[in-house]
Every structure is written in C-alpha cells, then in structure tokens.
Short mmCIF file of the C-alpha atoms (twelve columns), coordinates in Angstrom:
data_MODEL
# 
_entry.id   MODEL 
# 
loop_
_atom_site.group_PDB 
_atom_site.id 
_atom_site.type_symbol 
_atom_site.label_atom_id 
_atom_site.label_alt_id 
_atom_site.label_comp_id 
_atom_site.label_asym_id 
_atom_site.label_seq_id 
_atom_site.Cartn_x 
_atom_site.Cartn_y 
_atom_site.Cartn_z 
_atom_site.pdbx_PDB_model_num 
ATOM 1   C CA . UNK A 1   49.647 27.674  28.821  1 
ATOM 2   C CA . UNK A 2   46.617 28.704  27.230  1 
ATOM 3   C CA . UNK A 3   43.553 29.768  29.330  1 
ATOM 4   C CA . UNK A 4   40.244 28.714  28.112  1 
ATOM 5   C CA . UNK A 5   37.578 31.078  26.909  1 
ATOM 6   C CA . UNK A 6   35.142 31.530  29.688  1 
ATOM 7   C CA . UNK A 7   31.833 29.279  29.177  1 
ATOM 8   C CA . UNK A 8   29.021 32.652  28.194  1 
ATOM 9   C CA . UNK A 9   31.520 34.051  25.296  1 
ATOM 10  C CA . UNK A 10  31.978 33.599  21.856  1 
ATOM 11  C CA . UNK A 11  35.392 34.172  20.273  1 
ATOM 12  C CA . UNK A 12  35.661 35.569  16.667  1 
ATOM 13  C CA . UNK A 13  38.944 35.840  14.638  1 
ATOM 14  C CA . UNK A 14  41.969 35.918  17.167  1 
ATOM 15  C CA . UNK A 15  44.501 38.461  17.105  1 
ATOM 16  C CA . UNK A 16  48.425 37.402  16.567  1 
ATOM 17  C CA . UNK A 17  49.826 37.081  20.177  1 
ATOM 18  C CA . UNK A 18  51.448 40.101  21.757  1 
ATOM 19  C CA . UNK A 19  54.138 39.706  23.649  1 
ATOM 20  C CA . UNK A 20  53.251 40.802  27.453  1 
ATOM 21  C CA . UNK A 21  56.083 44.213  27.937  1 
ATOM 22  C CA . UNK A 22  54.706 45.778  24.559  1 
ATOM 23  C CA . UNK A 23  51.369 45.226  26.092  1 
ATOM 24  C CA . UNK A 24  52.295 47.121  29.494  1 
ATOM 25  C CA . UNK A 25  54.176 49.731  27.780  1 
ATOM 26  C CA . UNK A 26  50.684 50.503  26.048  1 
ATOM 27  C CA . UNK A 27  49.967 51.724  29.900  1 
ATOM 28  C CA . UNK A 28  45.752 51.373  28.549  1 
ATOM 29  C CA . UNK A 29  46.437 53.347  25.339  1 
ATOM 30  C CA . UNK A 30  44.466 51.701  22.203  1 
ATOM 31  C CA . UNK A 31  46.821 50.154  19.571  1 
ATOM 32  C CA . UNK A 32  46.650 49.070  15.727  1 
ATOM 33  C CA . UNK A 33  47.810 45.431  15.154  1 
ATOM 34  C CA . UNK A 34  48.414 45.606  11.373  1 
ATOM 35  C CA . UNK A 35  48.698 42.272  9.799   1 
ATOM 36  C CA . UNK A 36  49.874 41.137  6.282   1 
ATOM 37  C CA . UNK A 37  46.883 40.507  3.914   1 
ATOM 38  C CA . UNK A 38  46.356 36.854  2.879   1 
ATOM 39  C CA . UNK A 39  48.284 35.263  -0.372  1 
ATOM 40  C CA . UNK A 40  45.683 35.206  -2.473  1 
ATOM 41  C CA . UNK A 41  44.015 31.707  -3.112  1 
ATOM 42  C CA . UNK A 42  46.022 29.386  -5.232  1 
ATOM 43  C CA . UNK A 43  44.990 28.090  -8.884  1 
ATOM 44  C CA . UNK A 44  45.004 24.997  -9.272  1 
ATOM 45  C CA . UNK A 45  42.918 25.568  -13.031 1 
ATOM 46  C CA . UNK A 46  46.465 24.899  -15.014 1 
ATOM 47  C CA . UNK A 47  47.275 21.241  -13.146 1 
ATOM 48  C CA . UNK A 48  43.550 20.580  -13.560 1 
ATOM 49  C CA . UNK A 49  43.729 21.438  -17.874 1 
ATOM 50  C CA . UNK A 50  47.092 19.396  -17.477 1 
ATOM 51  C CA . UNK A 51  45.618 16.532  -16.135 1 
ATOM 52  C CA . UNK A 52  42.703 16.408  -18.199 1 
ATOM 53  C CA . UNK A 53  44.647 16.653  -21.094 1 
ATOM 54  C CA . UNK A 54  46.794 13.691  -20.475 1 
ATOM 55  C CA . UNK A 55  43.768 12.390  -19.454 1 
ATOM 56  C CA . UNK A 56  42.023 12.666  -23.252 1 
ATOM 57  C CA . UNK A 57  45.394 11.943  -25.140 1 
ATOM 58  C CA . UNK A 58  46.026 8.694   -22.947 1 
ATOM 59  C CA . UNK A 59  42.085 7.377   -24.190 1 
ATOM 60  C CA . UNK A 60  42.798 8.533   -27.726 1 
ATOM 61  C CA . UNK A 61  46.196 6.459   -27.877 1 
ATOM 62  C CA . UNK A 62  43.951 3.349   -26.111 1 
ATOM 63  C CA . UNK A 63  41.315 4.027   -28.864 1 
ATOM 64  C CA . UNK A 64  43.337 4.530   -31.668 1 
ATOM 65  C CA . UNK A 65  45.461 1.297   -30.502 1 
ATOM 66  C CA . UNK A 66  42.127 -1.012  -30.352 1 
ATOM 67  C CA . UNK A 67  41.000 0.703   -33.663 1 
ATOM 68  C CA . UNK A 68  44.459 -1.300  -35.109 1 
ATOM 69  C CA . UNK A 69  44.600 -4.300  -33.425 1 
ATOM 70  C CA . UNK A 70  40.501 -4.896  -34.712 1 
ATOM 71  C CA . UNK A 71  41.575 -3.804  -38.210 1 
ATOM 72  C CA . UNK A 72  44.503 -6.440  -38.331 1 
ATOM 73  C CA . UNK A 73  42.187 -9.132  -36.739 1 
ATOM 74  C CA . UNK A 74  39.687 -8.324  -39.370 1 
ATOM 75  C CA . UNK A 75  42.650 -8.670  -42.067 1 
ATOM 76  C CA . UNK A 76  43.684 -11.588 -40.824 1 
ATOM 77  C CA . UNK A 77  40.004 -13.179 -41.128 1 
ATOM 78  C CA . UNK A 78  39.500 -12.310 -44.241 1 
ATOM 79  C CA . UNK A 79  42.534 -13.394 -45.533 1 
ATOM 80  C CA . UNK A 80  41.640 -16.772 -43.553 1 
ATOM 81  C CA . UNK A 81  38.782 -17.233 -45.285 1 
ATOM 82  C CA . UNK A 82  39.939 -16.593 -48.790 1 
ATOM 83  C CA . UNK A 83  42.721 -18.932 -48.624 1 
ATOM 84  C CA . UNK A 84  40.366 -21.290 -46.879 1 
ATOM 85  C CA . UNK A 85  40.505 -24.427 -48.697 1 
ATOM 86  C CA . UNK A 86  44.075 -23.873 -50.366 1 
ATOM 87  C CA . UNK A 87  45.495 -22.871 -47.102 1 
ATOM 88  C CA . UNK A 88  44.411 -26.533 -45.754 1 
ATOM 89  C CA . UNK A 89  45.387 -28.568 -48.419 1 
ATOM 90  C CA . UNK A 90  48.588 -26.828 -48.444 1 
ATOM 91  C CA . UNK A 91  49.027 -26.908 -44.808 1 
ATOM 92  C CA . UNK A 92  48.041 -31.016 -45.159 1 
ATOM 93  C CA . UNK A 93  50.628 -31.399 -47.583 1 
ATOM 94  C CA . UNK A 94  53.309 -29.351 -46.320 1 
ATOM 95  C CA . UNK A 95  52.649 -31.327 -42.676 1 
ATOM 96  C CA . UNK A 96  53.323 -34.541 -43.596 1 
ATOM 97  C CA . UNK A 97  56.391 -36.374 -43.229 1 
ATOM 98  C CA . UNK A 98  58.353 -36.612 -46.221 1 
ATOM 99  C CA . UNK A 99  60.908 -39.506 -45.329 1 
ATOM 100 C CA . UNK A 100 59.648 -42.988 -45.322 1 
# 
C-alpha cells in the first residue's frame, strides 16, 4: 500500500519503483536509475489534412449538386413558360374524354 507524502513536502517527478532487495544491496551507495526517453509526441497533422480534405470535396459535391438541380429547375421554367399557352390548350384537349 502506498504511504502518503508527508503534509510540509512537495513531490516532483517520481522515480519508477525499485524493488526493496536491489535497494538493500545498494548498502547506502548512490545509484543511476536510467529510464527510456519518451516516444516522441504523435502527429496527428496527416488525419487532420485528411479530414479536411474530405471535408472540402464533400461541400464541393453538395455545391456542385445544388448548382444542377437550380439549372434544371431554371430549364424547366423556362421551358414552362414558352410553351405556356400551347402547353394548356394541348393539355385541355388531350384531357378530355374522348368516348361519348
């Protein structure tokens, strides 16, 4: 179990545990713990340029996709209103019943 620090000390970085028999064979003779240097910190600057660009591409697509669906409403209209009058009349005739 571990002991508390005692109330009137501050603790900086903690060395690894040594095991208790390596620390009595040291019989008050100073020793080196030697430690592995950090992994260095990861970079996370490639998913970041990944994202971003799927990002971009996905609100090109949307735009480009709205760009045709207004074009072909805009078609549509004006082909609406050209054919205004002829398209009713034909659409009148065409509606009614034929058979008597």
């Amino acid at each position: 179990m571990r002991q508390p620090p005692p109330p009137d000390v501050t603790l900086g970085n903690i060395a690894p545990h040594i095991p208790a028999d390596i620390y009595h064979q040291a019989d008050g003779r100073p020793f080196v713990i030697v430690q592995a240097a950090p992994p260095p910190p990861r970079s996370y600057t490639r998913p970041v340029f990944i994202g971003l660009a799927i990002a971009i591409g996905l609100m090109g697509m949307t735009a480009a996709a709205l760009a045709l669906f207004e074009f072909a409403i805009r078609t549509a209209a004006i082909v609406g209103s050209l054919t205004g009058p002829l398209g009713i009349g034909l659409t009148l005739k065409l509606a009614r019943p034929t058979s008597k």
